[in-house]
XYZ file of C-alpha atoms in Angstrom:
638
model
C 96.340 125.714 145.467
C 95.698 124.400 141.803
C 93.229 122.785 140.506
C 90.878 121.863 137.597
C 88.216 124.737 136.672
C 85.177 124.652 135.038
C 82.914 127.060 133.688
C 79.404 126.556 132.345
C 77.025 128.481 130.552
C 73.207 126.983 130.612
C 71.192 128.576 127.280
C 68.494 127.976 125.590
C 69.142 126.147 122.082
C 71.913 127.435 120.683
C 72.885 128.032 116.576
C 73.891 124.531 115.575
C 75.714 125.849 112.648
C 78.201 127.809 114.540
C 78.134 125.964 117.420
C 81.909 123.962 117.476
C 83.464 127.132 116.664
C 82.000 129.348 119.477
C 82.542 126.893 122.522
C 86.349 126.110 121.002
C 86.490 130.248 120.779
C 85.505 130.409 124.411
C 88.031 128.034 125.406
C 90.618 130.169 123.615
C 89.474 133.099 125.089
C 89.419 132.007 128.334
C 92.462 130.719 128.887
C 94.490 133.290 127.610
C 92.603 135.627 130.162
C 93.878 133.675 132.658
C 97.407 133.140 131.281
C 97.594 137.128 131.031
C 97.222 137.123 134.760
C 99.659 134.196 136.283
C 96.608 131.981 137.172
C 97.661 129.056 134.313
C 101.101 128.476 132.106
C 100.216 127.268 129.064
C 96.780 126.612 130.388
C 95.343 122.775 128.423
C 91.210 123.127 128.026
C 88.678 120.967 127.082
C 85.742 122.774 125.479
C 82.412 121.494 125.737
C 79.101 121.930 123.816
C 76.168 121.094 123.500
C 72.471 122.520 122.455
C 71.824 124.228 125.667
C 75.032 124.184 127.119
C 78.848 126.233 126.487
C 81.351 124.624 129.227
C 85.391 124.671 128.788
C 87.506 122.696 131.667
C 91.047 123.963 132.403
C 93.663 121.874 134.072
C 95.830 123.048 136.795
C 94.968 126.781 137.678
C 95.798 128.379 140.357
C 93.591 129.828 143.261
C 95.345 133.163 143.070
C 97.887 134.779 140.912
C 101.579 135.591 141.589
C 102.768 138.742 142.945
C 104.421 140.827 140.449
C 106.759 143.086 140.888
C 107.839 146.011 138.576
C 110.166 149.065 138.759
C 108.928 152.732 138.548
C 111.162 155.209 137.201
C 111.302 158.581 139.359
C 113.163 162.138 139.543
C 116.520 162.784 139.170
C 118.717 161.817 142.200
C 119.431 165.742 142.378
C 115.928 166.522 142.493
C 114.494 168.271 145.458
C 113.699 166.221 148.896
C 110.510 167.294 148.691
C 109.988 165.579 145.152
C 112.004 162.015 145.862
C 109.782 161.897 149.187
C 106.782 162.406 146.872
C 107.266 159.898 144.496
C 108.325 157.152 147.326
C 105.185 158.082 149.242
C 103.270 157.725 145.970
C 104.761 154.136 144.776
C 104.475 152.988 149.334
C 108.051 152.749 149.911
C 110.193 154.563 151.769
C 113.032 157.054 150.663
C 115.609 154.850 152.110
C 114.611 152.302 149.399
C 114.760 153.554 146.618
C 117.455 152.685 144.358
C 119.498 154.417 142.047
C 119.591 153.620 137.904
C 121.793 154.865 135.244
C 119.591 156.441 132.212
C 120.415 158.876 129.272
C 119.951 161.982 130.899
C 121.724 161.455 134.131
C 120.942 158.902 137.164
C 117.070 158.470 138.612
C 115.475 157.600 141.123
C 113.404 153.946 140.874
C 111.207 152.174 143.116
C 110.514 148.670 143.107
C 106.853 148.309 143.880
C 105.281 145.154 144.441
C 101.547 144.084 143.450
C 99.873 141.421 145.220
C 97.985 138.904 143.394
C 94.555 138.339 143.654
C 92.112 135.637 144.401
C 90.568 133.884 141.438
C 87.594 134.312 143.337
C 87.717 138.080 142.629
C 87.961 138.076 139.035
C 86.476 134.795 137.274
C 83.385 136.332 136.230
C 85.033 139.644 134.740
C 87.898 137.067 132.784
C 84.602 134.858 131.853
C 82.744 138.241 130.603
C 85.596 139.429 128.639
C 86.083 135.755 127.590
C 82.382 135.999 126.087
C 82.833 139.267 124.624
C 85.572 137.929 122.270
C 83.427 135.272 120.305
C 82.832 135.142 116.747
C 78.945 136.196 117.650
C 77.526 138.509 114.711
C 74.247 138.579 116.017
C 73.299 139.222 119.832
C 69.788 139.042 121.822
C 68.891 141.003 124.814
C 66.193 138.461 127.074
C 64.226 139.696 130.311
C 63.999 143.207 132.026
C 67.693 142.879 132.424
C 70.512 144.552 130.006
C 72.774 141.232 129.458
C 73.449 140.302 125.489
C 74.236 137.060 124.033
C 73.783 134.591 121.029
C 70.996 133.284 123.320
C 69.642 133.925 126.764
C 71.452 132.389 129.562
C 69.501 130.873 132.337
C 72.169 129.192 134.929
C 75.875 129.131 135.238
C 78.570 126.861 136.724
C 81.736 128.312 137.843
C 84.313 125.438 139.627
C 87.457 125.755 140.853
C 88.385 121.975 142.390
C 85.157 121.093 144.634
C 84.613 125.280 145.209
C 82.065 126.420 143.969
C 83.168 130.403 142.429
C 80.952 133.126 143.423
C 80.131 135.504 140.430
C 77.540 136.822 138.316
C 77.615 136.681 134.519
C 75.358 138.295 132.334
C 72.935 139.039 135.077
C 73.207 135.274 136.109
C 74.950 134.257 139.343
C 77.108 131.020 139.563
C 76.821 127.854 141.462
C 77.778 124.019 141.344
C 74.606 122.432 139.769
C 73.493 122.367 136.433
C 70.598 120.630 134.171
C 70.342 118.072 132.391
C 68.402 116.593 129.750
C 65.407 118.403 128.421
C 63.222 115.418 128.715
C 64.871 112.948 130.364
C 66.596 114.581 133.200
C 64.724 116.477 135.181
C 65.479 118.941 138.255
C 69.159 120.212 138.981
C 72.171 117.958 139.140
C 74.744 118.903 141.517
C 78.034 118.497 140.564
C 80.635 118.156 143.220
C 84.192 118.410 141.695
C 84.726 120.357 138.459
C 86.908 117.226 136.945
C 83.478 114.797 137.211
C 81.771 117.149 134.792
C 81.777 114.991 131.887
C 81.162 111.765 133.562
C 78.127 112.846 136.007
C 76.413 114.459 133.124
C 76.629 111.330 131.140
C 75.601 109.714 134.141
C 73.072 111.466 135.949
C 72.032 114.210 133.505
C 71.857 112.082 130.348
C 74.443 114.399 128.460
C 76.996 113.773 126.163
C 79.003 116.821 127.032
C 81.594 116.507 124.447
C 81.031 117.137 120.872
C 83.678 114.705 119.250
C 82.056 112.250 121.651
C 78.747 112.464 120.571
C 79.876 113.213 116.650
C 81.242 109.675 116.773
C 78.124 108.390 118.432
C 75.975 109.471 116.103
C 78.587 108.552 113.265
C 78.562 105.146 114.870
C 74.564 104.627 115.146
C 74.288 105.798 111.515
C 76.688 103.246 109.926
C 74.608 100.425 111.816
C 71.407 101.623 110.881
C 72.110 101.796 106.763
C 74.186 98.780 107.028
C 70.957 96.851 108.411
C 68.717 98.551 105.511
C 71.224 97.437 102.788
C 72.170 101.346 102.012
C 74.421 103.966 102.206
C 74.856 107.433 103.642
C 76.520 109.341 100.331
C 78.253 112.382 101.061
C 76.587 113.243 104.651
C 79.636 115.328 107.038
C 78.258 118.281 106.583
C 74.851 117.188 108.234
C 76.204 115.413 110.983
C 78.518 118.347 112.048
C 75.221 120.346 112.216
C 72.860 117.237 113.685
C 75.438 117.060 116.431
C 74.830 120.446 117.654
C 70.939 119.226 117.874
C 71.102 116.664 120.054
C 72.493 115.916 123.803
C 71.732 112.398 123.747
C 71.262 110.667 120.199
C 69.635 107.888 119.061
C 69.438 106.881 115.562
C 65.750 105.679 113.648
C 64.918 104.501 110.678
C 61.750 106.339 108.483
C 60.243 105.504 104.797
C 58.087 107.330 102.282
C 56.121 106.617 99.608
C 58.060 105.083 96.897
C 55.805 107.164 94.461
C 57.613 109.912 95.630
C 60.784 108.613 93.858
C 59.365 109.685 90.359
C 61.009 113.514 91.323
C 64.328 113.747 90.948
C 66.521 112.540 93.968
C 68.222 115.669 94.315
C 65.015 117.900 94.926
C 63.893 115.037 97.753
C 67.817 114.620 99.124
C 67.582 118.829 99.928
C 64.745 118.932 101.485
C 65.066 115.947 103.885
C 68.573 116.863 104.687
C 68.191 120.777 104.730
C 64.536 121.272 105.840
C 64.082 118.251 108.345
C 68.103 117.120 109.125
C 67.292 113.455 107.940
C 69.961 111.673 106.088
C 68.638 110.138 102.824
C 69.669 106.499 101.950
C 71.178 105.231 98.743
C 71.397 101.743 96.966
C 75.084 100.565 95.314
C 74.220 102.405 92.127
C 73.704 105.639 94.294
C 70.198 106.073 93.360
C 68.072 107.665 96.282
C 65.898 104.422 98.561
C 62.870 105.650 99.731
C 64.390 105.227 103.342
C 65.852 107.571 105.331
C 67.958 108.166 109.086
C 66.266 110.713 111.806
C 68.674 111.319 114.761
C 66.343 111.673 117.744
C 67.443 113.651 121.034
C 65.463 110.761 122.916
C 66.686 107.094 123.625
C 63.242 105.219 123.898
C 62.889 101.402 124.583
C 59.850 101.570 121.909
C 60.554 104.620 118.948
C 57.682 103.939 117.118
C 55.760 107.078 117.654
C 58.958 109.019 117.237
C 59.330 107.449 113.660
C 55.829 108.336 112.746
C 56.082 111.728 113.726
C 58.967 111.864 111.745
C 57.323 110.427 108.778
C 54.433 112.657 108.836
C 56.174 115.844 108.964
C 58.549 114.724 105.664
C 55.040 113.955 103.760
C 54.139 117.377 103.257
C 57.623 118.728 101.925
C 57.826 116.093 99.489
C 54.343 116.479 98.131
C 55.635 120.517 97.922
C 58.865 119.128 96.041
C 56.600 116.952 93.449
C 54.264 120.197 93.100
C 56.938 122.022 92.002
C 58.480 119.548 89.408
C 55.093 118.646 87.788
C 54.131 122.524 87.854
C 57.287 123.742 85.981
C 57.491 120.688 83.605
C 53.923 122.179 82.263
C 56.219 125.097 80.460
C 59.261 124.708 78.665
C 62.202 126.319 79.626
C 62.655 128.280 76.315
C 59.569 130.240 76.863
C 60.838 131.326 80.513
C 63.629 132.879 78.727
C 62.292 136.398 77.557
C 60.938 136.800 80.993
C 64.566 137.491 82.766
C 64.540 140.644 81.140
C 62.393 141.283 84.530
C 65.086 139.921 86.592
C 67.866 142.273 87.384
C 71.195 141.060 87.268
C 73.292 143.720 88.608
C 72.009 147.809 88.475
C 74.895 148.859 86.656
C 75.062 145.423 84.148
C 71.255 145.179 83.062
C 69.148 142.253 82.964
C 69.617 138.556 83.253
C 68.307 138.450 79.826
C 71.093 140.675 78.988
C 73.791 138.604 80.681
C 72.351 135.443 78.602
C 72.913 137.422 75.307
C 76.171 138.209 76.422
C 77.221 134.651 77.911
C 75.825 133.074 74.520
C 77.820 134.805 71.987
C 80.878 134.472 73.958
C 80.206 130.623 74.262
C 80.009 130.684 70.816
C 83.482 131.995 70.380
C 84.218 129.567 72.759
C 83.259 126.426 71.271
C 84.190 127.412 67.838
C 88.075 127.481 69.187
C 88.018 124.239 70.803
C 86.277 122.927 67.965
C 83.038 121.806 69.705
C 79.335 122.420 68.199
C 78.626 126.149 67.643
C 75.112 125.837 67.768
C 74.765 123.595 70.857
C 77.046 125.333 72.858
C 74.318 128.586 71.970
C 71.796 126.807 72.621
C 72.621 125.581 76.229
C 73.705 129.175 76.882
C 70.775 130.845 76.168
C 68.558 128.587 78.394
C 71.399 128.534 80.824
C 69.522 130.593 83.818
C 65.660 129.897 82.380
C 65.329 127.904 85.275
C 65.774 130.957 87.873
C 62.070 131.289 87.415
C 61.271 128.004 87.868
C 58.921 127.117 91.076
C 61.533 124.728 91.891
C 64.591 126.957 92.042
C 62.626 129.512 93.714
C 62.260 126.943 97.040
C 65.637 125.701 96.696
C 67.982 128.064 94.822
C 70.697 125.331 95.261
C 69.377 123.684 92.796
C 69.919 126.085 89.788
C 71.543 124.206 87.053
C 70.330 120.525 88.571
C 66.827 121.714 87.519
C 67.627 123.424 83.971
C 69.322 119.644 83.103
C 66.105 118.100 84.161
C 63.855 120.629 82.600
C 65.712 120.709 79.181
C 65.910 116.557 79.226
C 61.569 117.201 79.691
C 61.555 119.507 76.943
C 63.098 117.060 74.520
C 66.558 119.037 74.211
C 69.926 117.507 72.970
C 71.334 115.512 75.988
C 74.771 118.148 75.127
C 72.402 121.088 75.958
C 70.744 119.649 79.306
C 74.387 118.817 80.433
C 75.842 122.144 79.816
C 73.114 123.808 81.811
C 74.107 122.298 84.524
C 77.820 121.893 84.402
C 77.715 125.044 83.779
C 77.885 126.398 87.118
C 80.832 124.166 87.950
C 83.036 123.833 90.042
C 80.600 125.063 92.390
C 83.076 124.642 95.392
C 87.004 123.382 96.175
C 87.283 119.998 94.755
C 83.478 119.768 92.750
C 83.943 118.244 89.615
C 84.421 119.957 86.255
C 82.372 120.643 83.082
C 82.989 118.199 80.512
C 83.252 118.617 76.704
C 83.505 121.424 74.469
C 79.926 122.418 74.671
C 79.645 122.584 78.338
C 83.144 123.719 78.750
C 82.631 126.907 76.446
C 79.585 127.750 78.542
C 81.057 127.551 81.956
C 84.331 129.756 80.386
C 81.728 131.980 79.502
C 79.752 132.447 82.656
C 82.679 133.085 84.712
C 84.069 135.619 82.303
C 81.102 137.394 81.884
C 81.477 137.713 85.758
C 85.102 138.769 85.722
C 84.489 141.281 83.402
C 81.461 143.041 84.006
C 82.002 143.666 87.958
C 85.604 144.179 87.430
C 84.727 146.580 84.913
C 82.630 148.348 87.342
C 84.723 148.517 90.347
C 82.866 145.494 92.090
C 85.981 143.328 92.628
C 86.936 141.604 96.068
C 89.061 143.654 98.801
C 89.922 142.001 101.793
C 87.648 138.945 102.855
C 85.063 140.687 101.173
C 83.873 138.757 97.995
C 79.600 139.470 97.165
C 79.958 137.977 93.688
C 82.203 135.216 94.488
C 84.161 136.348 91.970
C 87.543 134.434 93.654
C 85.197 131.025 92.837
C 84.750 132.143 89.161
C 88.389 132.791 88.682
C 89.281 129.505 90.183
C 87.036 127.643 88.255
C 88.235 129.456 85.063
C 92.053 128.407 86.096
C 90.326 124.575 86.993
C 89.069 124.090 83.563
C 91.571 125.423 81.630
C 94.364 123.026 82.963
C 92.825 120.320 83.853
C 90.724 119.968 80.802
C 93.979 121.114 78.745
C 92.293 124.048 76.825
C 94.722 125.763 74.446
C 92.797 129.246 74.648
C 95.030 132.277 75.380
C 93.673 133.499 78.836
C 94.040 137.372 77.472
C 92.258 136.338 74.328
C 89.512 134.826 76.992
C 89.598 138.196 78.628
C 89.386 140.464 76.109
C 86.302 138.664 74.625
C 84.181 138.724 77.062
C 85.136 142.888 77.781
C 84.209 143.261 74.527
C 80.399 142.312 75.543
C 80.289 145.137 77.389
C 81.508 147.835 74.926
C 78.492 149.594 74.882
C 77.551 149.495 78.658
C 77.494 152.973 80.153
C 79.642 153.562 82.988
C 81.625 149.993 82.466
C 85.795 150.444 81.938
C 88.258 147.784 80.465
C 89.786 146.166 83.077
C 92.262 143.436 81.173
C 95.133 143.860 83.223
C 93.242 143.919 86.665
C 90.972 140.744 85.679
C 94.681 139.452 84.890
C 96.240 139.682 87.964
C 93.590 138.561 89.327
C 93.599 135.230 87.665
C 97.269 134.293 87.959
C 96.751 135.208 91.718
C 94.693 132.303 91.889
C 96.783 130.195 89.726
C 99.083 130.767 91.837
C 97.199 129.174 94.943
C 95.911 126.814 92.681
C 99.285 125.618 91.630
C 100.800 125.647 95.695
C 97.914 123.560 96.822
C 98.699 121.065 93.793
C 102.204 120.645 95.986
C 104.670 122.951 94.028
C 107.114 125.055 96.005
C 106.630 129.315 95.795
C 109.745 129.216 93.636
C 108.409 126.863 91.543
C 105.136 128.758 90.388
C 106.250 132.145 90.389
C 109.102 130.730 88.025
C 106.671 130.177 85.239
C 103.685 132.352 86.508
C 106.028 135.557 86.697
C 106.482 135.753 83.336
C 102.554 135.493 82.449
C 101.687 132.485 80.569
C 98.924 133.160 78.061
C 98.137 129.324 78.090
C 97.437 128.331 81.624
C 96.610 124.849 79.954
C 100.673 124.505 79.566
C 101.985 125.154 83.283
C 101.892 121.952 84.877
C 104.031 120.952 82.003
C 106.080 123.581 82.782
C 106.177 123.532 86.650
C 107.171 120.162 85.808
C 110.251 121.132 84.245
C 111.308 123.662 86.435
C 111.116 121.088 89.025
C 113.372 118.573 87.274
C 115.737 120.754 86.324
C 116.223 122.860 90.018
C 117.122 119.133 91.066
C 119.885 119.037 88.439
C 123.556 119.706 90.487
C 123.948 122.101 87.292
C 120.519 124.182 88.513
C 122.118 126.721 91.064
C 125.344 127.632 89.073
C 123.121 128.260 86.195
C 120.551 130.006 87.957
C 123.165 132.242 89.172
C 125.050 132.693 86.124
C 121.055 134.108 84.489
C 120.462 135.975 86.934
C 123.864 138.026 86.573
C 123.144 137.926 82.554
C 120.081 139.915 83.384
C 120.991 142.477 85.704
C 124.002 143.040 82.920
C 121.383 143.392 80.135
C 119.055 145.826 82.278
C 121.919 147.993 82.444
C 122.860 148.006 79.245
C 119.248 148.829 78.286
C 118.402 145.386 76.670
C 119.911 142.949 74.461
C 120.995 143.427 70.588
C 119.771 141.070 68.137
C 122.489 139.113 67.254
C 126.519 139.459 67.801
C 129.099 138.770 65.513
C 131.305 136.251 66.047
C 134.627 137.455 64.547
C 134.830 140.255 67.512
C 135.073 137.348 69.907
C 138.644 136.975 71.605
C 138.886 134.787 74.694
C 139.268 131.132 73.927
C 136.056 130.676 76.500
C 133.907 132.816 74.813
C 134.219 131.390 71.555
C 133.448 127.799 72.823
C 130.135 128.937 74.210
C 129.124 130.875 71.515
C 130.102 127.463 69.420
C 128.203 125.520 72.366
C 125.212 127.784 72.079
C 125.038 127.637 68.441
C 124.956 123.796 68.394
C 122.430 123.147 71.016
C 120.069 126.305 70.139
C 118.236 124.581 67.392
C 117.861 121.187 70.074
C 116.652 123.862 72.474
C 114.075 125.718 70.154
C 112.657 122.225 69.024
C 112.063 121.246 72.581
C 110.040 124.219 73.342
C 108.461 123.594 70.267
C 107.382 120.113 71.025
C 106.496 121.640 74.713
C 109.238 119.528 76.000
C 110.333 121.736 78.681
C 111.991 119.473 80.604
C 114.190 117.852 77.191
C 114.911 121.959 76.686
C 116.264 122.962 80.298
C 118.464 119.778 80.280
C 119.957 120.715 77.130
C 120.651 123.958 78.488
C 121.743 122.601 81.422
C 124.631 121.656 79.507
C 126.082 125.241 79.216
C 127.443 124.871 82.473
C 130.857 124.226 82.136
């Protein structure tokens, strides 16, 4: 017999963060446990979660799995009696069947021994333990007297098979065919009686939204309505309402206010703590400035929410009196004077202070901005108060905002509006897709933080192996790559390099590592570049040969493009490649020829060719023409 199953873990609240990606882990699990065994082929699931709930559905397993059968190789047919009786007595078949098989050292005995399947009923739990045992958990919790571990304690399970109800235990939990429902709105056990009615009679009689999408789009739904009928909008929000989702098993969607007075802090300070500390989503007017309005998605549908909302209201109060305590208590001391006191703040054991990495980052933004032309001073001057706001009261409760508050704290202290910028673009990109410092000032700053990086941890063994990467020092190099092509700066990256080694020349213990920090880089140009939409071929075309000015290769990538789609591209592609193994053999290439030696009638029309298009070529390249230069070359051909 086949039929749907179901299996259902009841918890208490599990991590909302994580919680998607464990149930859809379970699902995977499970099912290829039961694949291994015969029970499903290609077994479709439907994984289920919700706060107090892990549940996946298969369709069409089977009550028991297939016999298998197998063949066991034996002794020699000229073996003794005594040993072929043996080994047929051993495998349960009888001499007389055994079956002869030709094999490299002579014929053998085989047996063909059969294993009967067995019952699902036998060995759900022990596929649903191993199943659990699998999941990306890195924390576990032992609960009770009882030795059973998991990401929370378990307090019931289901475990279906059609309308049968599976006998098994489970982390010291036995099974059966009812479940719970609703914290507060369901109450008592709700039987199911088929596993493919799970969804439907907890919607139904448990008030459960089993399904995650389901209730993602619910929510999604409720909270479009809700700031369409207060005139806002939700800004960037998908992160919250993937973790919102895992709060709630029913959702309904409210609408809370604050003080308007609270507005005078800046948004971002009240936008983190509403959406990080208390899961509200803030509100915005057309102009994206923060409304003093905000969204609570409540786990309880009531006729009348209005002592929900007040609740809701009076817990936000108190965080965003902390938030204006903060602001008006660092404003009272101006960022310069925090300065001297990161000397106190270690930056890395082996790299000193982060008064010492400001000295550093501030001469080489200096450099910086005196290559790309941009204000010497400035760009100094935003780097040295460039992490003053570490110690700020502010950054201290929310170290997401370091950078954000610098810009507001410099603004305050009556610094050039280039400065404040810097000190916060600074830190950009801050992840895939952010935007990018602009202008020379802030530009030279960023460069320099994310060299400084590179250098000094690279310089002290500290870079990234495997998925391992503390310092984020894969982000830095990115961001480096970001700014110097898409804000087109004509810096050398080995001149970059080498500058900001040079800060640590007289740092005990610290090594040059150019060519390391290198590689490095152009390894993420090179993702950079594939994500853009260019081929392998294309970027390791230009990036094998090492471009010093990473500001150059789209140009570049452009023309290697253009000119692989040329019908003369794989002739002459050949033709260079062949040119070049030559040359390796001969140990290189001389530094000119002379013409007179020439003989064939071919050779002297390409050396006439080559001489009349060379200076066309050379201009090209010149010019940074690539694509006018390969098309001129691409005339060779014939």
């Amino acid at each position: 017999m086949r039929d749907t199953l179901l299996v259902e873990l009841l918890t208490e609240e599990l991590p909302p963060k994580s919680l998607r990606a464990v149930s859809e882990a379970f699902a995977r699990a499970l099912c290829a446990e039961l694949e291994r065994d015969g029970f499903a082929t290609r077994p479709i699931a439907r994984a289920f979660a919700t706060p107090r709930r892990l549940a996946v559905k298969i369709a069409d397993v089977a009550a028991r799995s297939p016999d298998v059968e197998r063949e066991v190789q034996g002794p020699p047919v000229n073996a003794p009696a005594q040993a072929v009786a043996g080994f047929a007595r051993k495998n349960g078949v009888a001499v007389e069947a055994l079956e002869r098989r030709a094999a490299a050292k002579g014929e053998l005995f085989v047996a063909r021994v059969r294993t009967a399947g067995r019952g699902l009923d036998e060995v759900l739990a022990q596929k649903v333990q191993e199943a659990l045992k699998a999941l990306p958990i890195p924390k576990l919790m032992r609960w009770g007297d009882g030795d059973a571990q998991f990401i929370r304690p378990v307090h019931g399970l289901v475990l279906m098979h059609g309308a049968h109800a599976v006998p098994g235990t489970v982390l010291g939990v036995s099974s059966g065919s009812s479940t719970r429902g609703h914290r507060f709105l369901a109450g008592g056990s709700i039987a199911l009686a088929n596993a493919d009615d799970y969804e439907s009679t907890l919607e139904r009689d448990a008030r459960v939204v089993a399904d995650f999408d389901a209730r993602r789009g619910d929510i999604d739904r409720q909270l479009a309505a809700r700031s369409a009928e207060q005139g806002g909008s939700l800004g960037n929000y998908q992160d919250l309402l993937e973790e919102v989702t895992a709060l709630v098993e029913q959702p309904a969607v409210y609408v809370g206010s604050f003080d308007a007075q609270f507005l005078e802090v800046p948004q971002e300070c009240l936008i983190l703590t509403m959406r990080q500390n208390q899961k509200y989503f803030p509100l915005f007017d057309a102009a994206g400035k923060l409304l003093a309005k905000f969204l609570i998605v409540s786990n309880m549908p009531v006729a009348d929410p209005r002592h929900i909302i007040a609740g809701n209201e009076r817990v936000v109060r108190p965080r965003l009196q902390d938030a204006r305590f903060f602001y008006e208590q660092d404003r009272k001391q101006p960022l310069e004077s925090r300065v001297p006191a990161l000397a106190r703040v270690v930056y890395h054991n082996k790299l000193g202070s982060q008064l010492e990495r400001v000295e550093r980052i501030q001469l080489l933004a200096g450099s910086i901005a005196r290559k790309l032309g941009g204000d010497v001073m400035l760009a100094e001057r935003a780097a040295w108060l460039s992490k003053a706001d570490l110690l700020t009261g502010m950054v201290g409760e929310f170290p997401e905002l370091q950078g954000v508050m610098g810009r507001y704290y410099a603004r305050h202290d009556g610094e050039p509006e280039a400065v404040a910028d810097a000190v916060e673009a600074h830190y950009r990109p801050r992840f895939s897709g952010d935007r990018l410092p602009e202008g020379a000032v802030a530009c030279a700053v960023a460069l320099a933080d994310k060299l400084d990086a590179l250098a000094g941890l690279f310089g002290i063994d500290q870079a990234p192996t495997g998925d391992k990467d503390p310092f984020a020092l894969r982000r830095a190099a990115l961001g480096l790559v970001r700014i110097l092509v898409e804000q087109r700066i004509a810096f050398p990256l080995p001149e970059l390099i080498a500058a900001a080694i040079n800060g640590f020349s007289a740092k005990p213990g610290f090594h040059d590592a150019q060519v390391d920090i290198e590689n490095f880089v152009y390894e993420r140009a090179r993702h950079y570049f594939a994500e853009l939409g260019y081929t392998p071929a294309e970027v390791e075309a230009v990036l094998c040969l090492r471009p010093a000015r990473l500001d150059l290769v789209p140009k570049q990538l452009q023309a290697v493009r253009a000119f692989s789609a040329m019908p003369e591209a794989e002739s002459l592609a050949a033709a260079n490649k062949r040119i070049a193994n030559i040359l390796k053999q001969a140990g290189g290439a001389p530094d000119g020829f002379d013409a007179e030696l020439l003989t064939l009638k071919e050779e002297k029309e390409l050396a006439a060719l080559f001489g009349r298009i060379r200076p066309q070529v050379e201009r090209a390249f010149e010019g940074l023409d690539y694509a006018a230069g390969l098309r001129a070359l691409a005339s060779l051909k014939a």
